XYZ file of C-alpha atoms in Angstrom:
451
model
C 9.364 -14.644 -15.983
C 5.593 -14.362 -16.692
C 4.003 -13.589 -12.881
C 0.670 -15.209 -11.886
C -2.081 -14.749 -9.554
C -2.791 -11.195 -11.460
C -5.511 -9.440 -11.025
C -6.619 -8.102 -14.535
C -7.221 -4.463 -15.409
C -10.530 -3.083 -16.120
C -12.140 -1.513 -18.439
C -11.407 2.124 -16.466
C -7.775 0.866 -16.363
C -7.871 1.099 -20.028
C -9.589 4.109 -20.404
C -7.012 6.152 -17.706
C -4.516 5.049 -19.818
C -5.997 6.491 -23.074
C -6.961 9.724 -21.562
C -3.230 10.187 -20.086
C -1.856 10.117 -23.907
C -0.395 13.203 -24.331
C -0.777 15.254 -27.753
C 1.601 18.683 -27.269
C 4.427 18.740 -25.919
C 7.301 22.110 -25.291
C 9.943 21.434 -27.140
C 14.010 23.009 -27.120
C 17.053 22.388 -28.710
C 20.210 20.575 -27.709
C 23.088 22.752 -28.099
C 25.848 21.442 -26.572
C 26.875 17.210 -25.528
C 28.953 16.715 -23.167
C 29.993 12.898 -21.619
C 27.268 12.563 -19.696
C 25.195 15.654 -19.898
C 23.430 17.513 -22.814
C 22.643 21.428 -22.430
C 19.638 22.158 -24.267
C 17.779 26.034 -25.469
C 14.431 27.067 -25.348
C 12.708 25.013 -22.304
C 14.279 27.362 -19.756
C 10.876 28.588 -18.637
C 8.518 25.668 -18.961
C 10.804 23.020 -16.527
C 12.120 22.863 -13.117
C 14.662 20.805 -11.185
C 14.166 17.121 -11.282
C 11.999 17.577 -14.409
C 11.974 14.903 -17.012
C 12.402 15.720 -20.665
C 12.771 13.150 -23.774
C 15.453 13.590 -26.511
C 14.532 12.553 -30.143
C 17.717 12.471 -32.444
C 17.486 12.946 -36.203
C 19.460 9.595 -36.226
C 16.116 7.923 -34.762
C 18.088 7.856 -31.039
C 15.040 8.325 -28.282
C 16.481 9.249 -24.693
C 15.087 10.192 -21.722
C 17.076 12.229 -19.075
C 16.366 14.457 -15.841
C 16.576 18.108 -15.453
C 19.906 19.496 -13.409
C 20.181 23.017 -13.627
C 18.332 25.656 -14.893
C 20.091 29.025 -16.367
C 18.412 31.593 -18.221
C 19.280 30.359 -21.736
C 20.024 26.769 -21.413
C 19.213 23.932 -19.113
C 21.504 21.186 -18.102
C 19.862 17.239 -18.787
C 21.620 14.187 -17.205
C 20.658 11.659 -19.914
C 19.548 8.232 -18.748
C 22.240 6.417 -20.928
C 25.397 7.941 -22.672
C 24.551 10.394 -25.112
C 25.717 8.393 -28.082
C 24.730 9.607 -30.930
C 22.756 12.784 -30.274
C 23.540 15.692 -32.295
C 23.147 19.359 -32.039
C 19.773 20.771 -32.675
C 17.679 17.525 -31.730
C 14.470 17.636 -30.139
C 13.973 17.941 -26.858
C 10.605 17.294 -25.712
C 9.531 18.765 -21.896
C 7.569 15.646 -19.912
C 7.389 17.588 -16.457
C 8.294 16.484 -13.026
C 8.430 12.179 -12.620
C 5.162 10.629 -11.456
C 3.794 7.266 -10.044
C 0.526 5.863 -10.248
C 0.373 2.833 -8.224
C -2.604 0.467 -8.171
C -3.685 -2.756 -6.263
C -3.311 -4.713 -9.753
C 0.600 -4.192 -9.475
C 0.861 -6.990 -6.639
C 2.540 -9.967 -7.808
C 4.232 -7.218 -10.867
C 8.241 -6.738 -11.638
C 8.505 -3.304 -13.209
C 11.243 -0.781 -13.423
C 11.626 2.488 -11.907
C 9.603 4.407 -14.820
C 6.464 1.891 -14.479
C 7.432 -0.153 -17.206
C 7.114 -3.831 -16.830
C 10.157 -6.595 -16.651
C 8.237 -9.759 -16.212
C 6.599 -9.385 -20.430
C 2.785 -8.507 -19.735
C 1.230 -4.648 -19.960
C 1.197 -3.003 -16.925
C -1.565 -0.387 -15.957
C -1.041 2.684 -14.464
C -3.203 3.863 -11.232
C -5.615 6.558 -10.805
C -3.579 8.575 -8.650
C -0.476 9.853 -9.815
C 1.722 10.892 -6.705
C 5.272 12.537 -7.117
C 8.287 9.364 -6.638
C 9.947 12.004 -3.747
C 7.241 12.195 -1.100
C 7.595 13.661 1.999
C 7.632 11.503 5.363
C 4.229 11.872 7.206
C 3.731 14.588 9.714
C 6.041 13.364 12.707
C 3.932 14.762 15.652
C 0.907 12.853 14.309
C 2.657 9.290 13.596
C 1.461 6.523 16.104
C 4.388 4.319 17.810
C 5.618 1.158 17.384
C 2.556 -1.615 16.788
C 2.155 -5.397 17.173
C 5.363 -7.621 17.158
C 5.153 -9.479 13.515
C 5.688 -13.288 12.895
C 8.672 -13.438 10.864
C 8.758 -17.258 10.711
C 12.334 -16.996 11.734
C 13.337 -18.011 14.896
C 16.106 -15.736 15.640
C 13.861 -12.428 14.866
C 11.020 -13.617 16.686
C 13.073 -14.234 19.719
C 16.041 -12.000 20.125
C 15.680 -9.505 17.309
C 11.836 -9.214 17.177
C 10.469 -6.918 14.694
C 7.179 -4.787 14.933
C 5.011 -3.275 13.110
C 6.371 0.036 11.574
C 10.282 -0.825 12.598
C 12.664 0.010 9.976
C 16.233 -1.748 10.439
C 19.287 -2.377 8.494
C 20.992 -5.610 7.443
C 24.396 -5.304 6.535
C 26.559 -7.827 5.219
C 29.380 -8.051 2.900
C 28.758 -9.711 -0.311
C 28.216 -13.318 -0.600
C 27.210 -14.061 3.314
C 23.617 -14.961 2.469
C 22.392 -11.448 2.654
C 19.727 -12.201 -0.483
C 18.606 -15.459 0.640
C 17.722 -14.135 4.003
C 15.593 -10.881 2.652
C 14.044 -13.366 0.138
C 13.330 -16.111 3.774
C 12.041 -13.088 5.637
C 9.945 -11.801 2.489
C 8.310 -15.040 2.132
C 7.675 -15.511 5.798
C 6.514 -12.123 7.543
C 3.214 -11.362 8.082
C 2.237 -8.168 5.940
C -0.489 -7.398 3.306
C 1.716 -6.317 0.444
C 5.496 -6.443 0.422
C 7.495 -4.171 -2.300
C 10.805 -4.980 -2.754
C 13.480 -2.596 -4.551
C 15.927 -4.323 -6.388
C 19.036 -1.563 -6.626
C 22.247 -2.354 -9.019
C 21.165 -6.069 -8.957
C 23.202 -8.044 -11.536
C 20.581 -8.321 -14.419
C 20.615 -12.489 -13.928
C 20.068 -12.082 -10.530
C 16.015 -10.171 -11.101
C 15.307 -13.101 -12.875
C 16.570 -15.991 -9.987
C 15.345 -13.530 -7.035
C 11.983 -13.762 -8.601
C 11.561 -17.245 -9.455
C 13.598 -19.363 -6.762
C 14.275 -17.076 -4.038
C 10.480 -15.198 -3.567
C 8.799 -18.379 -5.032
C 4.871 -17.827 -6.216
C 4.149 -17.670 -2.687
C 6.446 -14.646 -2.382
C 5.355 -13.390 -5.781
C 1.663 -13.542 -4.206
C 1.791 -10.481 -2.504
C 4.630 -8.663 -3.752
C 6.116 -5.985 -6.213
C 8.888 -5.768 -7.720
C 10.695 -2.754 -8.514
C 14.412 -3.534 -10.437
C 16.923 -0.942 -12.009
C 19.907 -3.553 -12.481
C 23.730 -2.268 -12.199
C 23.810 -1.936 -16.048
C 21.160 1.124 -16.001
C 21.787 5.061 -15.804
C 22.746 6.286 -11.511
C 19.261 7.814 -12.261
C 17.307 4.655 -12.876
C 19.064 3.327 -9.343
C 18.971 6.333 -7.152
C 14.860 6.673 -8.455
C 13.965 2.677 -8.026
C 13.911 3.506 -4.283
C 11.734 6.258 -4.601
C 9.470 4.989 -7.290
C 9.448 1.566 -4.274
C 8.945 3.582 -1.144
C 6.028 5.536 -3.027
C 4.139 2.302 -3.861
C 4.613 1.164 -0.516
C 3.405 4.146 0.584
C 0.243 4.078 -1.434
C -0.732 0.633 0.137
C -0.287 2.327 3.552
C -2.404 5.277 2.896
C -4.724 2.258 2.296
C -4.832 1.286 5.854
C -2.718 -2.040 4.644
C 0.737 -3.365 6.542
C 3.666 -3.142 4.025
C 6.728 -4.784 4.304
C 9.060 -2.591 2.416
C 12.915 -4.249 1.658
C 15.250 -2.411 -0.541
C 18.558 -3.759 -1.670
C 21.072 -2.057 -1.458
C 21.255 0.946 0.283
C 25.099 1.474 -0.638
C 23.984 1.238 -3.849
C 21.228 3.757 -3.650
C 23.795 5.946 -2.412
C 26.357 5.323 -5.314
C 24.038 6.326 -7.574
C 23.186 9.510 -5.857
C 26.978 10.219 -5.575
C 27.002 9.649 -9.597
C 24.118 12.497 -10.268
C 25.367 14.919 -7.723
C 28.606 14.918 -9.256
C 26.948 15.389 -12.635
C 25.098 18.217 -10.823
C 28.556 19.466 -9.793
C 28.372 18.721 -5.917
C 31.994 18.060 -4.663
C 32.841 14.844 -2.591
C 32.911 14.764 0.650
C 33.374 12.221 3.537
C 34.605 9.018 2.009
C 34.114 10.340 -1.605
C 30.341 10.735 -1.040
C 28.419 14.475 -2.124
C 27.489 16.273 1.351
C 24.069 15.656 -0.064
C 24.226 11.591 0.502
C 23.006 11.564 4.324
C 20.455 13.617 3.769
C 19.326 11.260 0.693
C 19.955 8.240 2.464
C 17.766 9.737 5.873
C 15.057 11.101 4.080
C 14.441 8.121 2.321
C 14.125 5.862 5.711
C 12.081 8.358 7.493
C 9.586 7.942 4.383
C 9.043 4.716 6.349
C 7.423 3.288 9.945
C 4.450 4.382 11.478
C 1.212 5.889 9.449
C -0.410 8.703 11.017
C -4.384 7.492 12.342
C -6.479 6.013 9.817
C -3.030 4.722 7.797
C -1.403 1.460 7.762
C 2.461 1.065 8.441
C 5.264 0.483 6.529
C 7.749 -1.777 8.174
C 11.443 -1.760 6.422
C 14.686 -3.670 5.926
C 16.760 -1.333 4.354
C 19.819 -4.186 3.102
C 23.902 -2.480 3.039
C 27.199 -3.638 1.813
C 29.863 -3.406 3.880
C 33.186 -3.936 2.565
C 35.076 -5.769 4.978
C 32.676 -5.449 7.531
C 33.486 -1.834 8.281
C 30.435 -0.871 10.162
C 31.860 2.867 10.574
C 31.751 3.649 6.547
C 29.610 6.678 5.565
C 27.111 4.867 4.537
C 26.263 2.353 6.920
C 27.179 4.672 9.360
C 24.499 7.236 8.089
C 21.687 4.576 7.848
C 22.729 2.789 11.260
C 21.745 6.393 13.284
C 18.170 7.020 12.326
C 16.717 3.322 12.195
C 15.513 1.030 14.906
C 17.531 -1.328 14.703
C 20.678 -3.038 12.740
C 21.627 -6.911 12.051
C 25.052 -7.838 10.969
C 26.155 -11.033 9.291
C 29.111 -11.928 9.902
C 31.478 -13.582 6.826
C 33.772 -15.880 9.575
C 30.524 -17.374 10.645
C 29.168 -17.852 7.441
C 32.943 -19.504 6.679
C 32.234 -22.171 9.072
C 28.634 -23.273 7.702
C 26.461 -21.255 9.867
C 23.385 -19.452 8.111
C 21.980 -16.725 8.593
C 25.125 -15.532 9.595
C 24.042 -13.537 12.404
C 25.992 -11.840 14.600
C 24.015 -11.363 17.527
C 26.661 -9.648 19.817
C 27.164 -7.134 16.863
C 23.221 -7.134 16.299
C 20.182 -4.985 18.167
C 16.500 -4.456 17.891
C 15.240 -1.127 19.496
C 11.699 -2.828 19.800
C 13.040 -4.293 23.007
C 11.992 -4.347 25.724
C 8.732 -3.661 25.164
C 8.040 -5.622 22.079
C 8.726 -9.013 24.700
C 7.167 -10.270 28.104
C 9.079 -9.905 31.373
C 9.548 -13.754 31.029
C 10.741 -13.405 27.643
C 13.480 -10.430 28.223
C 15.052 -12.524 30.467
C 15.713 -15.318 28.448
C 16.856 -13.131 25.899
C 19.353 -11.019 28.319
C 20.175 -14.802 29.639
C 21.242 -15.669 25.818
C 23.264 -12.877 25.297
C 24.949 -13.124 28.263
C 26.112 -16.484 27.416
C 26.825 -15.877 24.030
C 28.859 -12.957 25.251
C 30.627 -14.663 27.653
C 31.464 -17.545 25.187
C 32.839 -15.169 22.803
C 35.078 -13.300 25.461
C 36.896 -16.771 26.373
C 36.722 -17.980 23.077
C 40.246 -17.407 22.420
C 41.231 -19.911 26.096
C 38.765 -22.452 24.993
C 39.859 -23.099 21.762
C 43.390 -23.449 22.934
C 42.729 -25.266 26.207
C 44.056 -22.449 28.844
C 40.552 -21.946 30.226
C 40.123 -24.436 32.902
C 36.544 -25.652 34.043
C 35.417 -23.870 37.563
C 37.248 -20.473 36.495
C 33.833 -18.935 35.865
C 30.248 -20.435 36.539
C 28.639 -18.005 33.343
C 31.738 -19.057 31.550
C 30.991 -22.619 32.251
C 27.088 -22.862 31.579
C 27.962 -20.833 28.219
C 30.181 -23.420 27.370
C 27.366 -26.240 27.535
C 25.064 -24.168 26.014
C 26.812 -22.916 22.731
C 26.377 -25.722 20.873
C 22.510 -25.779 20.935
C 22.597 -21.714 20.763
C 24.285 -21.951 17.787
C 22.240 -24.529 16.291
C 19.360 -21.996 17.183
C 20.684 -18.626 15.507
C 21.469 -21.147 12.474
C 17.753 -22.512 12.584
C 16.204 -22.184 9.010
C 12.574 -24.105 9.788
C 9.496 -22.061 9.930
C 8.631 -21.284 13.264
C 5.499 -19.456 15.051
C 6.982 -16.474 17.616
C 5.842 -19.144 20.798
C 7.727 -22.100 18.563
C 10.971 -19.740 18.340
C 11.052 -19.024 22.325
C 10.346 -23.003 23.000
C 13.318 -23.681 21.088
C 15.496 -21.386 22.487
C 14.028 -21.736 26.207
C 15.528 -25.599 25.553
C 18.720 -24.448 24.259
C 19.003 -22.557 27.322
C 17.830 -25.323 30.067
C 19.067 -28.374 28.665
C 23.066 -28.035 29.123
C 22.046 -27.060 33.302
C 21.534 -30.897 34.135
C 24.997 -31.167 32.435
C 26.601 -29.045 34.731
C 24.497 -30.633 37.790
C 26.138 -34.301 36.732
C 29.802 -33.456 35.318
């Protein structure tokens, strides 16, 4: 999985990286182990919450884990993995609070949440080391929405257009296309640098979403950051931070990011693992009262720079399990983006993909991200589409009878090629998309003249 088009490090890359090497550490003691935490002496006043330490073992065991709670004697260490064999009395070393250094020679880079790279070649650290838990810009200085953005796809350059600094969520149950879609839209929309966060992927999966579904075109301007489903809740619920930091380091640059994280859910089931560590109680559908706030926090890191910024324009991917839209999490993410697109499993069952469902589907960039011409053939397509799906049921089993309904009629010419359209896969310009669907609105009306 060796990446190419790299850009190589330099010599000051190599000389950052020497003067970072650390000589002293503070060190404790474990004195308790526990199934998933250790509670360790002696570091009480040298680390805070969130802190990162590194457990040496006398039985040659090296661990790192994150700091929990802090009381007076001992401190309480979620290890990354299970704290097989540690023993009391190891070292603990103190490493302080989690850091990222991104740099312009990470495009085209797979790496996991701790800056370590997955694709078998060193990876350089940046020269500005930000914390992975950033707070969103200022809100009263953020500009608006900007520029509608090619996606190359005709259905979200038409009736779901997306702008620059929109942030919306695609939710689909498992196996509806959901991955080849981000990996279409990753390939196709126009940005400068596109960082994708792989969350709880199955491990085979980093190694096929790299190679056959971003391509080396994808790979081109992208990063990769992966914690598969096999790693610590930690190493999932930070690969979205340690994502949204780099994108956010390439929009402090003045550059347009395309950020994509997959899964959300899964972000959030990791978080539910470490607050219950933490000793949080559930909550609303077995979550910690501490997921929303995770899960908003996290999208609001996203959208509009302030002046003198780029943006950072987001699909934020979630699973829904049986396509229950009202679960806490997609119900969380749903309220504080711009938009939502759900795929639909029944019309992925009959062949159709992506499996939009348009009815089901919105972009808050409309209207203004379309022309007055252009908003009313989208409100045109939805109302047939609408209509369609309200008589489906009569249509299907002959009852409806032709004259009942003029919009009910002209929907029923025209749901064939609308179909075909929200099913188009070609790469198409934004004027290409509305063509298309402009015919698969005006063809079926000389049908209707001549019956």
């Amino acid at each position: 999985m060796k990446p190419k088009h790299l850009k190589p490090p330099t010599i000051f890359h190599l000389t950052n990286q020497l003067n970072a090497v650390r000589y002293k550490f503070r060190a404790g003691s474990i004195v308790s182990v526990g199934d998933t935490t250790v509670a360790v002496s002696g570091i009480s006043d040298a680390v805070g919450l969130g802190d990162r330490v590194e457990i040496h073992s006398q039985t040659g065991v090296t661990m790192q884990g994150e700091v929990l709670g802090i009381e007076p004697e001992t401190v309480e260490v979620l290890t990354m993995e299970p704290p097989t064999g540690l023993f009391l009395a190891d070292t603990v070393c103190v490493l302080g609070p989690p850091m990222v250094a991104p740099d312009p020679i990470w495009v085209g880079r797979v790496l996991d949440p701790d800056m370590k790279p997955l694709d078998g070649l060193p990876l350089f650290p940046g020269f500005d080391p930000v914390s992975p838990f950033a707070k969103p810009p200022p809100p009263g200085l953020r500009r608006g929405f900007g520029a509608r953005v090619d996606t190359g796809n005709a259905v979200f350059n038409t009736l779901l257009p997306l702008v620059r600094g929109q942030r919306i969520g695609l939710f689909a149950g498992s196996g509806v296309g959901k991955s080849t879609l981000l990996g279409q839209l990753a390939r196709s929309i126009e940005a400068d640098v596109i960082v994708i966060a792989l969350i709880g992927e199955r491990g085979r999966e980093l190694r096929h979403f790299v190679e056959k579904v971003l391509g080396d075109d994808g790979m081109k301007r992208a990063i990769v950051v992966a914690a598969t489903s096999d790693q610590s809740p930690l190493q999932r619920r930070n690969c979205a931070h340690t994502a949204m930091s780099v994108a956010e380091y390439f929009r402090d640059r003045g550059q347009h990011v395309l950020f994509i994280a997959d899964s959300i859910t899964r972000f959030a089931e990791a978080h539910r693992d470490v607050a219950f560590a933490a000793g949080e109680r559930a909550g609303p559908g077995g979550f910690p009262s501490s997921m929303p706030h995770q899960i908003m926090g996290l999208a609001e890191r996203a959208g509009p720079g302030v002046p003198g910024t780029g943006d950072i324009t987001a699909i934020f991917s979630v699973l829904v399990a049986g396509s229950d839209m009202e679960g806490p999490v997609a119900d969380t993410l749903r309220g504080v983006l711009d938009g939502h697109v759900v795929l639909d499993r029944k019309i992925a069952e009959r062949g159709r993909y992506p499996a939009i469902d348009l009815l089901q589907s919105v972009s808050r960039s409309l209207p203004d991200a379309a022309t007055e011409e252009e908003n009313a053939m989208i409100a045109d397509a939805r109302r047939l589409l609408g209509a369609y799906d309200k008589a489906e049921l009569m249509i299907q089993s002959g009852l409806y009878v032709r004259g009942a309904d003029l919009v009910t009629d002209r929907a029923i010419q025209c749901w064939p090629a609308l179909d075909r359209f929200l099913g188009n896969s070609a790469h198409l310009s934004v004027d290409g998309s509305f063509k298309l669907l402009a015919d698969a609105l005006e063809l079926p009306t000389a049908a209707l003249a001549n019956p």
